[in-house]
Short mmCIF file of C-alpha atoms in Angstrom, two decimals:
data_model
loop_
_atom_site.label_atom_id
_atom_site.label_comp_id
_atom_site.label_asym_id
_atom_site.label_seq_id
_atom_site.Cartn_x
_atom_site.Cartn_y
_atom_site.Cartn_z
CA UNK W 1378 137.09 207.65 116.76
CA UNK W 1379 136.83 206.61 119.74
CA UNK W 1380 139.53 204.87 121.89
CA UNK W 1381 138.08 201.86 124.60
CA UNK W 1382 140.16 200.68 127.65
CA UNK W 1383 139.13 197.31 129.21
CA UNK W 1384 140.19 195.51 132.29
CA UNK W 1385 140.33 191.53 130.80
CA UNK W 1386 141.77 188.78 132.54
CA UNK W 1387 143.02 191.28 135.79
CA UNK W 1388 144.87 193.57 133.29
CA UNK W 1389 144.11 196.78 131.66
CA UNK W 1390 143.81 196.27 128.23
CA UNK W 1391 143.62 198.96 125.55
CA UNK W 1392 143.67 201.89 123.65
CA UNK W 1393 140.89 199.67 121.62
CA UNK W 1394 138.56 200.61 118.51
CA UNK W 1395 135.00 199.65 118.39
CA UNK W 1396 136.25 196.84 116.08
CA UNK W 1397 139.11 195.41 118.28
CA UNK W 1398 136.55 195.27 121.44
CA UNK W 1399 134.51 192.72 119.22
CA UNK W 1400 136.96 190.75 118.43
CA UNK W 1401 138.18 190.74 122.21
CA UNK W 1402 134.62 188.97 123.23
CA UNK W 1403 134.27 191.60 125.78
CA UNK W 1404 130.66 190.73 128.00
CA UNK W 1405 128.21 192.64 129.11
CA UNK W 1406 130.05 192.51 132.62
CA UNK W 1407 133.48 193.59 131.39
CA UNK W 1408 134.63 197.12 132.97
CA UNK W 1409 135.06 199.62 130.05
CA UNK W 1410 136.46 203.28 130.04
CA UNK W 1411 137.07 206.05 127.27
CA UNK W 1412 138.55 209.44 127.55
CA UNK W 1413 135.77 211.54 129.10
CA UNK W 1414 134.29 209.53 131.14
CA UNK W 1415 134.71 210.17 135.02
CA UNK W 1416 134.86 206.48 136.11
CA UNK W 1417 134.98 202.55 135.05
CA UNK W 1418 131.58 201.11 134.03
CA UNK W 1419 130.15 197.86 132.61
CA UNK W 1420 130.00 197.62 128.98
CA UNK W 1421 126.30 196.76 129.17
CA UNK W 1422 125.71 200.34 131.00
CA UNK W 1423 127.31 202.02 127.69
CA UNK W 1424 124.90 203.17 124.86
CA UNK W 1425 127.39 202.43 121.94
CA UNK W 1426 128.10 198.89 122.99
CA UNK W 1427 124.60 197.34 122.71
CA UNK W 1428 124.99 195.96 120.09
CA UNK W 1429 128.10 193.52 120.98
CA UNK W 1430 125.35 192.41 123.21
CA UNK W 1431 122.67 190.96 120.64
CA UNK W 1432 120.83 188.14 123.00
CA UNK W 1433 120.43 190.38 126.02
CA UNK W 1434 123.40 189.47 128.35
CA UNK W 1435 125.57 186.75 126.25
CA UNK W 1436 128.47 188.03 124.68
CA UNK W 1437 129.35 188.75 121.28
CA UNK W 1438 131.73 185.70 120.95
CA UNK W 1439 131.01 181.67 121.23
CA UNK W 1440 133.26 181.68 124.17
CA UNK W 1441 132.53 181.99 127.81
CA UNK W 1442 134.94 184.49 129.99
CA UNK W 1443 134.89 184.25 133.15
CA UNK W 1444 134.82 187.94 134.77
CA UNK W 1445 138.08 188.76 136.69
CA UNK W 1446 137.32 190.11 140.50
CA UNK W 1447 137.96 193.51 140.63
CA UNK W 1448 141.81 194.04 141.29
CA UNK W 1449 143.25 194.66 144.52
CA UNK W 1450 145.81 197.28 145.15
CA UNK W 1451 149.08 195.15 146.60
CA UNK W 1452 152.78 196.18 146.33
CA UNK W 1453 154.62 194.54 143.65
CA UNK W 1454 151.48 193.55 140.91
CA UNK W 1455 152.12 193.90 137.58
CA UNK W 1456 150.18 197.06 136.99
CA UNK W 1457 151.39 200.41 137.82
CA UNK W 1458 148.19 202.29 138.85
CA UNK W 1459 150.09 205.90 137.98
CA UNK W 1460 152.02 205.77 135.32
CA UNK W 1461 149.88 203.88 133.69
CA UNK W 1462 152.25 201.84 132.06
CA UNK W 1463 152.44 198.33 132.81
CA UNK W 1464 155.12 195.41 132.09
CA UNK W 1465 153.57 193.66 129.44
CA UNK W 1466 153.73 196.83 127.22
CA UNK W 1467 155.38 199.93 126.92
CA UNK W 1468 152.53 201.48 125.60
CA UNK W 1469 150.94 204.38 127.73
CA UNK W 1470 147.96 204.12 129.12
CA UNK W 1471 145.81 207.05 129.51
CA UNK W 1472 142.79 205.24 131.55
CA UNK W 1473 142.56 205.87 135.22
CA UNK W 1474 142.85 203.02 137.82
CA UNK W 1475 139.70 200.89 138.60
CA UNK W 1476 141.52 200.56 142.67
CA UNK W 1477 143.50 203.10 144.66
CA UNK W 1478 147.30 201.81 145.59
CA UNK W 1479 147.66 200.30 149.49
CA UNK W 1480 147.84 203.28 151.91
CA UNK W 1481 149.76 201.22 154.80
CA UNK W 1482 148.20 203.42 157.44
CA UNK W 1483 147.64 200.04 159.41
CA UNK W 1484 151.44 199.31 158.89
CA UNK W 1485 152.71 202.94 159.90
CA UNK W 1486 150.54 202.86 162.40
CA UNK W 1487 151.42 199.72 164.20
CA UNK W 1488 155.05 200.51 163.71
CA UNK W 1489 154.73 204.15 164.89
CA UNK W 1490 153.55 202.56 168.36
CA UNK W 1491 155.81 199.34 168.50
CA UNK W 1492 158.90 200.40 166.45
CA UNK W 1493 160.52 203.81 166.09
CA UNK W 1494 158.18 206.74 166.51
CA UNK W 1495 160.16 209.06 164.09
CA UNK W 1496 160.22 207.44 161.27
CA UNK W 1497 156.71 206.06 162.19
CA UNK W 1498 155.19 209.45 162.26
CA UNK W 1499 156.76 209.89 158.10
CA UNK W 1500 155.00 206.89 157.56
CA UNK W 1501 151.49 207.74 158.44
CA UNK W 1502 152.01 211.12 157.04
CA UNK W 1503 152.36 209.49 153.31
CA UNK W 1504 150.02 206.82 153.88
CA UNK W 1505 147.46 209.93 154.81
CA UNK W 1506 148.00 211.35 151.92
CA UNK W 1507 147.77 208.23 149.37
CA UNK W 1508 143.66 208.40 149.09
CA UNK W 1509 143.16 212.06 149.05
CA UNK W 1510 145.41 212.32 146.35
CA UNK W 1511 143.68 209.52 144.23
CA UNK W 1512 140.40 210.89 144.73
CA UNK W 1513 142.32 213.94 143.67
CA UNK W 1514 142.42 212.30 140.55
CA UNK W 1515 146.55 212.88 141.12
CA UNK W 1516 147.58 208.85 140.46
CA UNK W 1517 151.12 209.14 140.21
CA UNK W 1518 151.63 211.24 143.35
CA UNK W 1519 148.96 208.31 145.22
CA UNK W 1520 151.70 205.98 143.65
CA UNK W 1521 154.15 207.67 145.05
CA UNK W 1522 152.90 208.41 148.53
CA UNK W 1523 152.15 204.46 148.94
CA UNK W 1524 155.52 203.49 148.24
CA UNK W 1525 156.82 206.32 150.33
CA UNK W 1526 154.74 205.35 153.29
CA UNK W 1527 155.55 201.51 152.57
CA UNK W 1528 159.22 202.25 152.97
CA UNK W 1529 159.16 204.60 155.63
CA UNK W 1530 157.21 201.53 157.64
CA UNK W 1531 159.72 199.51 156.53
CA UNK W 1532 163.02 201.90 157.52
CA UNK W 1533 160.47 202.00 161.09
CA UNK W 1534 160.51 198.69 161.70
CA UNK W 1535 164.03 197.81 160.84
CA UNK W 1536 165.40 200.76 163.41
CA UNK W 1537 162.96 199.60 165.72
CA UNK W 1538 164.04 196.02 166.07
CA UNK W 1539 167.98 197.20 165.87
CA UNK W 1540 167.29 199.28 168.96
CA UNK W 1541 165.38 195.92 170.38
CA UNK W 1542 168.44 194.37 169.85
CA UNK W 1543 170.68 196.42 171.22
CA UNK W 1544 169.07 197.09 174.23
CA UNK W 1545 168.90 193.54 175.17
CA UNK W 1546 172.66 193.25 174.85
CA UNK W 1547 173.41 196.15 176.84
CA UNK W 1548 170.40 194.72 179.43
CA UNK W 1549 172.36 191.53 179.24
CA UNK W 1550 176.15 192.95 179.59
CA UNK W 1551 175.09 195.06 182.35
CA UNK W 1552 173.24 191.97 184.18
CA UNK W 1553 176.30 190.09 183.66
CA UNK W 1554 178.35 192.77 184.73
CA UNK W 1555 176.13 193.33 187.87
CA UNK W 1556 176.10 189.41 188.98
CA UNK W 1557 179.79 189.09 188.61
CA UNK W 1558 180.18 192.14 190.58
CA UNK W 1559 178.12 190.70 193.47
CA UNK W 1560 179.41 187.45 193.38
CA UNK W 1561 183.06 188.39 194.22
CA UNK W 1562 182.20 190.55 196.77
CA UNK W 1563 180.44 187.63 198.57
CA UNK W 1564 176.64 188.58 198.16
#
């Protein structure tokens, strides 16, 4: 029997039977995937659910759903896109991610130049590496390399403005230092 993930609402729902997707008032529009299939399609698109679909495109239940926009991949949402486990249940979830997790290249990019080269270069190394290894089909490790570049911007930034900082209080010691200097000796 076949197991159905949907993604309801902004949140990936499932494992599902055939039975459980009817009483979930799915639409034709709803994004559906089962083990074997490469990627997320609409449930209309799928052979087996035409008949949840009797009237051409109204769904199977009296209610109207409004169809979520496709997620997009920010730090800190609810859904873990590689372990596919998410904080509403402990359940696993063996369906691949409809959206890649954030890359940050823009972020470890921008801080590479303005901040602290180091630690600006680790940055857009990860963030590199976050959609090859989704397309990869390698989730957890895309997980992983966004919150690896994310932090590494972060760590960037931080030094970066401590340096700032510190520079501008040695700048302004060394001014004082310099006017006092001249000062006494009658300049």
């Amino acid at each position: 029997m076949k197991k159905y993930y949907i993604y309801l609402n902004g949140e990936q729902v499932g494992p599902l039977s055939y039975e459980e997707l009817q009483q979930k008032g799915i639409t034709p529009e709803t994004y559906v995937w089962y083990e074997g299939m490469a990627t997320w399609q609409q449930a209309r698109e799928l052979d087996e659910l035409s008949l949840l679909f009797p009237h051409g495109n109204t769904p199977f239940s009296n209610t109207v759903s409004s169809i979520p926009p496709m997620p997009e991949s920010n730090f800190g949402t609810h859904t873990n896109y590689n372990t596919g486990y998410s904080q509403s249940s402990a359940e696993f979830n063996d369906a691949p991610p409809i959206v890649p997790p954030k890359n940050y290249l823009v972020w470890a990019i921008l801080v590479t130049i303005f901040c602290c080269l180091p630690f600006g270069i680790v940055s857009i190394v990860y963030a590199a590496q976050v959609d090859r290894q989704f397309n990869l089909k390698d989730y957890r490790r895309a997980e992983q390399y966004s919150k690896n570049a994310r932090t590494w911007a972060i760590v960037s930034a931080v030094c970066g403005c401590f340096a700032s900082f510190i520079y501008l209080i040695a700048y302004f010691v060394c001014g004082v230092a310099l006017f006092s200097g001249a000062y006494a000796s009658g300049f």
